[in-house]
Coordinates of C-alpha atoms and ligand atoms in Angstrom, one line a residue:
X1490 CA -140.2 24.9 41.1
X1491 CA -139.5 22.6 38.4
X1492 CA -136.8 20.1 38.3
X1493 CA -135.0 18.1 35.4
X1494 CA -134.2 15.0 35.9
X1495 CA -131.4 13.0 33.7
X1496 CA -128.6 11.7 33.6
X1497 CA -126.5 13.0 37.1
X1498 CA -125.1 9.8 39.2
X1499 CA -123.1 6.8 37.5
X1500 CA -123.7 6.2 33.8
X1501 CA -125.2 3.3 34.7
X1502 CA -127.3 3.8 37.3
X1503 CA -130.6 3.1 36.7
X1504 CA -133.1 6.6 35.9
X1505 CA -136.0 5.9 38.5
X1506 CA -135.4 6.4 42.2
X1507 CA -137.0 5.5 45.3
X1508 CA -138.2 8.0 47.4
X1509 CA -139.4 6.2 50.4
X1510 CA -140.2 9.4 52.7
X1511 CA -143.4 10.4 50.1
X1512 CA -146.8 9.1 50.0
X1513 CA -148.5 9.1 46.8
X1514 CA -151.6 10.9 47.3
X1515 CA -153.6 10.7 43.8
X1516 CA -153.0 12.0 40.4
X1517 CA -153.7 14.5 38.0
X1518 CA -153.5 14.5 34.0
X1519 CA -151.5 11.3 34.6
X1520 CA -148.9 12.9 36.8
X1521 CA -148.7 11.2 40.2
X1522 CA -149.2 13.7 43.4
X1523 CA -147.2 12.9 46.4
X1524 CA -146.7 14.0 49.8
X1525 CA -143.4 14.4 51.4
X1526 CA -143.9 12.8 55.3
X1527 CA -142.4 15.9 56.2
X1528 CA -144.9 18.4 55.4
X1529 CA -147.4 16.7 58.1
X1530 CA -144.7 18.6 60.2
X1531 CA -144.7 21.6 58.3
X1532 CA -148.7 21.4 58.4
X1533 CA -148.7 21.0 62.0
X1534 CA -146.0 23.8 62.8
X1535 CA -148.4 26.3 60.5
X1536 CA -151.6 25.4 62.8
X1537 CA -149.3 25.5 65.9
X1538 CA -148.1 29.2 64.4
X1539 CA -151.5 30.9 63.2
X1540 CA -153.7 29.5 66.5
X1541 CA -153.4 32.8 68.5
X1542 CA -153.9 35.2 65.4
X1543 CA -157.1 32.7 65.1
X1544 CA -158.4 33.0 68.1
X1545 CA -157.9 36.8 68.1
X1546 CA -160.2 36.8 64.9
X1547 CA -162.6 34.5 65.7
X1548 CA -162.9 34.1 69.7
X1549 CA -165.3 31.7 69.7
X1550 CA -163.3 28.9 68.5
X1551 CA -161.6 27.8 71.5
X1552 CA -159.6 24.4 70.5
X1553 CA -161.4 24.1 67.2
X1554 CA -158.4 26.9 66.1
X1555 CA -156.2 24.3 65.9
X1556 CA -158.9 22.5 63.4
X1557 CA -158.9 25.5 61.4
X1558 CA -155.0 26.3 61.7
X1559 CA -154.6 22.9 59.7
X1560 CA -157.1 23.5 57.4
X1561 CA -155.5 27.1 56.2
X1562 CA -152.1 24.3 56.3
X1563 CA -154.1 23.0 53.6
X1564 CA -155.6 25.4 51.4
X1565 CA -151.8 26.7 51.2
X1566 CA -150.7 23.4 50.4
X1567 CA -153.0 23.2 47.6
X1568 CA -152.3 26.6 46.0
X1569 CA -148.8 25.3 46.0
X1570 CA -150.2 22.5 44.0
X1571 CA -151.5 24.8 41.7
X1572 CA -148.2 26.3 40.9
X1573 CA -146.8 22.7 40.2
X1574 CA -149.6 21.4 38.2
X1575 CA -149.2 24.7 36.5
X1576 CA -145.4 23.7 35.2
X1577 CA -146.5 20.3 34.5
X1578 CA -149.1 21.1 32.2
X1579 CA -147.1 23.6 30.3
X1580 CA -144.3 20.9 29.8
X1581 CA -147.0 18.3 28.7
X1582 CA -148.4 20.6 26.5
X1583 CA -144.8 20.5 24.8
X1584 CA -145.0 16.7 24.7
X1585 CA -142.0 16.6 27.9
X1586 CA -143.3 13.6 30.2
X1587 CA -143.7 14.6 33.6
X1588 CA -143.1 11.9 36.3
X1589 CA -144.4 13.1 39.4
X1590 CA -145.5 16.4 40.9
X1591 CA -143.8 16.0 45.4
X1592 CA -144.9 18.5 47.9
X1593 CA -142.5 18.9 51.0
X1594 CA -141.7 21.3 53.5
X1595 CA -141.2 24.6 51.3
X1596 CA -143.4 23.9 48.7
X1597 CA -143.2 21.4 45.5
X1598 CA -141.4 20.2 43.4
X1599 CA -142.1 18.9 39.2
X1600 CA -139.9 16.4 38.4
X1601 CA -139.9 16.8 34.7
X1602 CA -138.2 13.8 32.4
X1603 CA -135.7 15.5 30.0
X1604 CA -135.5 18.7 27.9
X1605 CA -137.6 21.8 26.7
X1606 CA -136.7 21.7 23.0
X1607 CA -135.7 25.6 23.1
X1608 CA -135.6 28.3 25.0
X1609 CA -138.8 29.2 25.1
X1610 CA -140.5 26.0 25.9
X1611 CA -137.8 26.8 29.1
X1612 CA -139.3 30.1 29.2
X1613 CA -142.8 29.3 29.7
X1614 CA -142.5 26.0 31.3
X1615 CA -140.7 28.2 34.4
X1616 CA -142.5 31.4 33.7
X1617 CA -146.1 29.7 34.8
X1618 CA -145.6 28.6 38.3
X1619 CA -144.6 32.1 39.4
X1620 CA -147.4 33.5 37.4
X1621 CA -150.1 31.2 39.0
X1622 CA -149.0 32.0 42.3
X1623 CA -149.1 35.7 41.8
X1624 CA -152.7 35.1 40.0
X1625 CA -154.1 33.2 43.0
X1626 CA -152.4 36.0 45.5
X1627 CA -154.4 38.9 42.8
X1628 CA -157.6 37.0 42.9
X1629 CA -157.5 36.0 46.9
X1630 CA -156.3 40.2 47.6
X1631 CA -159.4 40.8 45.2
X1632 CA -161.5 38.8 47.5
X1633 CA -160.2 39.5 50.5
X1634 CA -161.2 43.6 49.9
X1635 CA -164.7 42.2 50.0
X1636 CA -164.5 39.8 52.7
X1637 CA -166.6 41.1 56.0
X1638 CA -163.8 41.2 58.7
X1639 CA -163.3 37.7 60.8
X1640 CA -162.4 34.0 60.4
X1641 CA -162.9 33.8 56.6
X1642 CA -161.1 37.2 56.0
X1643 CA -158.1 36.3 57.7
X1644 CA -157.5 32.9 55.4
X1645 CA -158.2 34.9 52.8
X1646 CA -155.7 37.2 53.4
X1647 CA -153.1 35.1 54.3
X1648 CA -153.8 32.8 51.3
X1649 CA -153.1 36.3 49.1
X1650 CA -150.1 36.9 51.1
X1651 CA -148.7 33.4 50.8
X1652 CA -149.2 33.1 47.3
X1653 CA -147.9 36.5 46.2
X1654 CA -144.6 35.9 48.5
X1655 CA -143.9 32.7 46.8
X1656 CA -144.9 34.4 43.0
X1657 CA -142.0 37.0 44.0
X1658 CA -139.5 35.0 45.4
X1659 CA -139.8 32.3 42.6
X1660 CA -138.6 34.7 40.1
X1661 CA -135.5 35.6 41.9
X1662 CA -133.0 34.7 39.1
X1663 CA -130.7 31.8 40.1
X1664 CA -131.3 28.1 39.8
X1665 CA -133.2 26.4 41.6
X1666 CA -135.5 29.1 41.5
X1667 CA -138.2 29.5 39.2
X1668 CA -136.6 32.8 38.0
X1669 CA -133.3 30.8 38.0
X1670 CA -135.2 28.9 35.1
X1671 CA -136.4 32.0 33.3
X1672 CA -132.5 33.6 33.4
X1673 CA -131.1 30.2 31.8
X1674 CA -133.9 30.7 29.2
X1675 CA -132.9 33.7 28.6
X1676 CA -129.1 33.1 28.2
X1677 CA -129.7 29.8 25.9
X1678 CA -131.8 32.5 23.6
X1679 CA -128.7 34.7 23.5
X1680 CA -126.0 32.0 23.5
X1681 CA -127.6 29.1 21.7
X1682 CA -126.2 26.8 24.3
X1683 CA -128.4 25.5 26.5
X1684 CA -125.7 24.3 29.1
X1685 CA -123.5 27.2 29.0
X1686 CA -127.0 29.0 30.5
X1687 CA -127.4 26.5 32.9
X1688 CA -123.9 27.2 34.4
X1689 CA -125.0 31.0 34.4
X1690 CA -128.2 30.3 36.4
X1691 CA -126.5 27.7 39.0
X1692 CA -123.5 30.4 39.7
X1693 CA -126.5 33.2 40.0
X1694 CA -128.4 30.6 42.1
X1695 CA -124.7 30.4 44.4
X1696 CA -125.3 34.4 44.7
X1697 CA -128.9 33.8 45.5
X1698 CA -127.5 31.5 48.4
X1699 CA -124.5 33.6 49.6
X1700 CA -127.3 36.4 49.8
X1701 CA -129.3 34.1 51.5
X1702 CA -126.8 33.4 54.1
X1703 CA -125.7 36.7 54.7
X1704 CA -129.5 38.7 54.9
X1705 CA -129.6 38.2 59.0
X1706 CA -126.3 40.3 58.8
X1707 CA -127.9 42.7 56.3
X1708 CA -131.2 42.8 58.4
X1709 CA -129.4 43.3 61.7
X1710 CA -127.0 46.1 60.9
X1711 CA -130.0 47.4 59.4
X1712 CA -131.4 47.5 62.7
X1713 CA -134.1 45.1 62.5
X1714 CA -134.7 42.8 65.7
X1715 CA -133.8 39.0 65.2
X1716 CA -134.0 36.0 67.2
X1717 CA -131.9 32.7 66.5
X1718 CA -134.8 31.2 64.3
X1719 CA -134.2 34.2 61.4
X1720 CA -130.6 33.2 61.4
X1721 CA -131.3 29.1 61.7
X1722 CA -133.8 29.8 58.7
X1723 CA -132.2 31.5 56.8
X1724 CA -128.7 29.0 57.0
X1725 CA -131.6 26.3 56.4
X1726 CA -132.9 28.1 53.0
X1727 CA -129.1 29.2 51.7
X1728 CA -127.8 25.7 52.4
X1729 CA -130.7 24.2 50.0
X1730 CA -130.3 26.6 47.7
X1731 CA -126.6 26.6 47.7
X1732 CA -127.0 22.7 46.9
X1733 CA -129.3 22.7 44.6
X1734 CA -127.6 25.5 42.4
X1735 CA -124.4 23.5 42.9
X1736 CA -126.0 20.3 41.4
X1737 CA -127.3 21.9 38.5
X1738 CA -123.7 23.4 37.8
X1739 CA -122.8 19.9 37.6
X1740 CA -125.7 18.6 35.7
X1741 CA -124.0 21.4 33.4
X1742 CA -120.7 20.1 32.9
X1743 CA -121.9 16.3 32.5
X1744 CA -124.4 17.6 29.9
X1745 CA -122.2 19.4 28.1
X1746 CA -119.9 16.5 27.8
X1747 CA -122.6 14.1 26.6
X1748 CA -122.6 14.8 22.5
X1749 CA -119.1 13.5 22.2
X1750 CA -120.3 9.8 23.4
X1751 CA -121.2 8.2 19.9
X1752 CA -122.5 4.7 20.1
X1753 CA -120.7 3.9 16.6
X1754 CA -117.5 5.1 17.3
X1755 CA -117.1 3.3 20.4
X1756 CA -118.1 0.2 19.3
X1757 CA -115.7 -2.8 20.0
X1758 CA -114.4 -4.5 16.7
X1759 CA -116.6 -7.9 16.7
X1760 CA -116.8 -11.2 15.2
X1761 CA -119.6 -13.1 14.9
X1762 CA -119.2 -17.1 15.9
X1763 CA -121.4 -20.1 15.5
X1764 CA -123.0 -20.1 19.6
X1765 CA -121.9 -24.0 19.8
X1766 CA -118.0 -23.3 19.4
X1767 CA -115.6 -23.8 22.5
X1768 CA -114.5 -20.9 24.3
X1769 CA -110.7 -21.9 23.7
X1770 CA -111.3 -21.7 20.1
X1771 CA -113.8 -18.6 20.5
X1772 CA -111.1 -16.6 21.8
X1773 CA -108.4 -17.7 19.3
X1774 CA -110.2 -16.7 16.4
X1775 CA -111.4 -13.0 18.2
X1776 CA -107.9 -12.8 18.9
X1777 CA -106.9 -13.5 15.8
X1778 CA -109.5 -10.9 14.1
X1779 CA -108.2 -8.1 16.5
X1780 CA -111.7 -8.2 18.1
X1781 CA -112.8 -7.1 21.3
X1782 CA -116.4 -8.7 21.4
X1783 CA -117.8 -11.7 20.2
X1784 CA -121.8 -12.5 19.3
X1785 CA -122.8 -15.8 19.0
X1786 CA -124.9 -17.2 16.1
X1787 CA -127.6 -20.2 16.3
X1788 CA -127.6 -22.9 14.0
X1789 CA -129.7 -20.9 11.8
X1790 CA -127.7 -17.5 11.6
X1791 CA -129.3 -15.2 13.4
X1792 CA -127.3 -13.3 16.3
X1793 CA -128.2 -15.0 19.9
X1794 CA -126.0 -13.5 22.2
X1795 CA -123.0 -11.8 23.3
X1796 CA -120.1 -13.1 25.0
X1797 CA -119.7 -12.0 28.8
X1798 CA -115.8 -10.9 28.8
X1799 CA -115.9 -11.4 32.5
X1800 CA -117.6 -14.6 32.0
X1801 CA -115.1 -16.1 29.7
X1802 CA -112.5 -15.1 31.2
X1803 CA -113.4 -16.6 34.7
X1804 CA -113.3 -20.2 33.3
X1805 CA -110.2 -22.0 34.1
X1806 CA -107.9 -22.3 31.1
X1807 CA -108.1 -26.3 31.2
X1808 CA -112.0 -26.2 31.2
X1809 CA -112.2 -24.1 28.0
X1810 CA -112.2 -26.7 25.3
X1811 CA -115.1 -28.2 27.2
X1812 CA -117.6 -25.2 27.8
X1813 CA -119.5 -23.1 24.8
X1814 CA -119.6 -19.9 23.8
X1815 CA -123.3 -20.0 24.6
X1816 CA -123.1 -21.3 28.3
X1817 CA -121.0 -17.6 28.8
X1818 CA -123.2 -15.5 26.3
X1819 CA -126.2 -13.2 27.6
X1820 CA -129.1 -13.6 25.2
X1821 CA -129.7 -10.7 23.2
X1822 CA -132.9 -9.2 24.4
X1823 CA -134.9 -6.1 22.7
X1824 CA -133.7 -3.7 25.4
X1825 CA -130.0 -4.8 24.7
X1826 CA -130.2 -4.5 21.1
X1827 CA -129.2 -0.5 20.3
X1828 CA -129.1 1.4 17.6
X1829 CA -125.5 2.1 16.3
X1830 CA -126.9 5.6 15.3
X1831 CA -127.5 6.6 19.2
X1832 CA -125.6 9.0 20.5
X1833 CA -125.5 11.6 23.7
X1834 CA -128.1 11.6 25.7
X1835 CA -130.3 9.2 23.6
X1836 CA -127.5 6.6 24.1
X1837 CA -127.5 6.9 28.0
X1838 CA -131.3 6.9 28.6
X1839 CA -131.4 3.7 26.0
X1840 CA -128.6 2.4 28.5
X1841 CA -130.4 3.4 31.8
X1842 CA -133.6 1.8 30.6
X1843 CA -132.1 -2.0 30.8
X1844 CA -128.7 -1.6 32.6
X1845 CA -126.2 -4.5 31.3
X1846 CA -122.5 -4.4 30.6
X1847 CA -122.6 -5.3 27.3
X1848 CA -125.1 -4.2 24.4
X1849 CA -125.3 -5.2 20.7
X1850 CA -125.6 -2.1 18.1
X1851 CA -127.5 -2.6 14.8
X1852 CA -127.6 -1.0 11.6
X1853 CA -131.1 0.4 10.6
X1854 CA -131.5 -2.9 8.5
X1855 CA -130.8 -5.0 11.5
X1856 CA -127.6 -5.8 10.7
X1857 CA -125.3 -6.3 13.2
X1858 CA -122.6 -3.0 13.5
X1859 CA -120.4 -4.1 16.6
X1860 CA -120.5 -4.5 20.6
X1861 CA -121.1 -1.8 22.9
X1862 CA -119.5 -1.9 26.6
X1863 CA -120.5 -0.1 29.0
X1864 CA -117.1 0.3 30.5
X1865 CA -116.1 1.7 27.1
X1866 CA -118.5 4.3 27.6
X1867 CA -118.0 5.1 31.2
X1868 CA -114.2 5.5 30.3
X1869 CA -114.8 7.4 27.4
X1870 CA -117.0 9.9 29.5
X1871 CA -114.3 10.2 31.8
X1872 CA -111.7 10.7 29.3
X1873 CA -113.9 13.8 27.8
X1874 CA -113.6 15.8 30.7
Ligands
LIG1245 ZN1 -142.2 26.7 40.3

């Protein structure tokens, strides 16, 4: 699978999270590799599972089929790498940074850093994974034809089985699915709008679910014997996917709503004051000028900082003759200088990168435009739903 990550929690939260349940476990092409903490479980479940097929191929191995259960654990887990590293190289190859590449308990996950540029960047960026999985499944069935029967036979086998399962099921159409990815492609090359097909592919994804849910049902009046672990899996897989589809429904709608958040247009009115004047007499003259922001000036007239509203407004009216502008300015560093031409998307990853509640927006020339607050834009996002 491969995930988008962007803007999805608070406005101003910052991009990067903290996932302290994986274990980085190397890198490749300059995409970190980690391990879930989970999948040692998973891992240890598949040796537990496969042991007694083991030992019926290969008698001989008495305990060691527990050594040799984990290593088939392996080899699966790293033909599920190969699918990842698959959607990661596509996605580089279209200049999309990739941040990390997790393995867990069903498989992996590529957590890609914003958007294929079209639809078919989307297209071939989800079509891979599925592809590489069906190509190691071809190649391992290919093998396995010519594999003497025994120990080597059987991980071969169930390597081609694996792999050609997950190749299938990954191009079921409905987010979060591979195939989920391919359909939205599909739909943004029809509709021209990209978030209109991701809202397609997370309510197919919700069918994918509710199908999920209700196979046990299916499978039993079909007449097929199950025990409670069919229907605790299968509540286990829907619920994930259900989620998952549901998040990206939401991703939707906030996406959709981003282009109307224009740096320039919600720029507070500003005035720009020498950084040594009183607050009192700051707040008269911004006052005065119908301003909403203030930006201080040194002594030789270039912008130093902008004035905290909170700040300034916590000082107690008598002690406001006595304290300067500066003493409730935050200096203006690069990351909080924006461009007034940011807009969208742009505008919130600019915001996520140094989180602050006030930024200052500059022409191309460097000159200054106006104040941006972050509350401005938080209520304006709000407002555009
Ligand atoms: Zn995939």
């Amino acid at each position: 699978m491969a995930e988008r990550t962007g803007p999805s929690g608070g406005l101003g939260a910052p991009a990067e999270r903290n996932d302290p349940g994986a274990v980085r476990i190397g890198s490749i092409g300059g995409v970190d590799v980690m391990v879930r903490t989970s999948w040692l479980l998973v891992a240890a479940l598949i040796a537990y599972l496969v042991a007694p097929q083991l030992q019926e191929v290969a008698p001989g191995l008495g305990g060691l089929r527990y050594v040799a259960g984990v290593a088939f654990a392996v080899l699966l887990t790293l033909s599920l790498l190969l699918h990842e590293i698959s959607h990661a190289l596509m996605a580089k190859r279209y200049g999309i940074h990739v941040r990390s590449i997790t393995l867990h308990f069903i498989g992996g996950v590529t957590a890609i850093d914003g958007e294929p540029a079209n639809a078919k960047q989307e297209f071939a960026i989800s079509a891979v994974g599925p592809v590489t999985s069906l190509a190691i499944g071809g190649a391992a069935l290919g093998l396995y034809q010519v594999t003497p029967d025994g120990l080597l036979s059987w991980v071969v086998g169930g390597l081609a089985g694996a792999n050609i399962v997950v190749g299938v099921l990954n191009l079921v159409p409905g987010l979060p699915l591979d195939g989920g990815r391919v359909l939205r492609a599909a739909v943004w090359k029809v509709t021209g709008n990209p978030h209109r097909a991701t809202s397609v592919s997370g309510w197919a994804g919700r069918g994918v679910a509710l199908l999920m849910f209700a196979s046990p049902l299916l499978l039993a009046a079909a007449g097929v014997p199950l025990d409670f672990v069919d229907y605790l899996l299968a509540v286990v897989f829907g619920w994930f996917l259900w989620s998952a589809a549901t998040s990206a429904i939401v991703s939707a709608k906030i996406r959709s709503r981003l282009p109307a958040l224009q740096a320039r247009a919600l720029a507070r009115r500003t005035v720009t004051l020498p950084d040594d004047l009183p607050v009192t007499e700051g707040m008269r003259q911004a006052t005065e000028a119908q301003a909403g922001a203030i930006v201080t000036l040194d002594s030789s007239g270039q912008a130093r900082g902008v004035v905290n509203e909170t700040a300034a407004a916590a000082i107690p009216v008598e002690r406001r003759p006595w304290v300067t502008l500066d003493a409730v300015s935050r200096g203006i560093d690069p990351g909080l200088t924006l461009s007034a031409d940011l807009a969208g998307e742009g505008l919130i990853r600019a915001m996520q990168q140094q989180p602050a509640t006030e930024y200052l927006l500059v022409e191309a020339d460097g000159a200054i435009f106006g104040v941006l607050s972050t509350a401005d834009v938080d209520a304006a996002f709000s407002a555009t739903g």
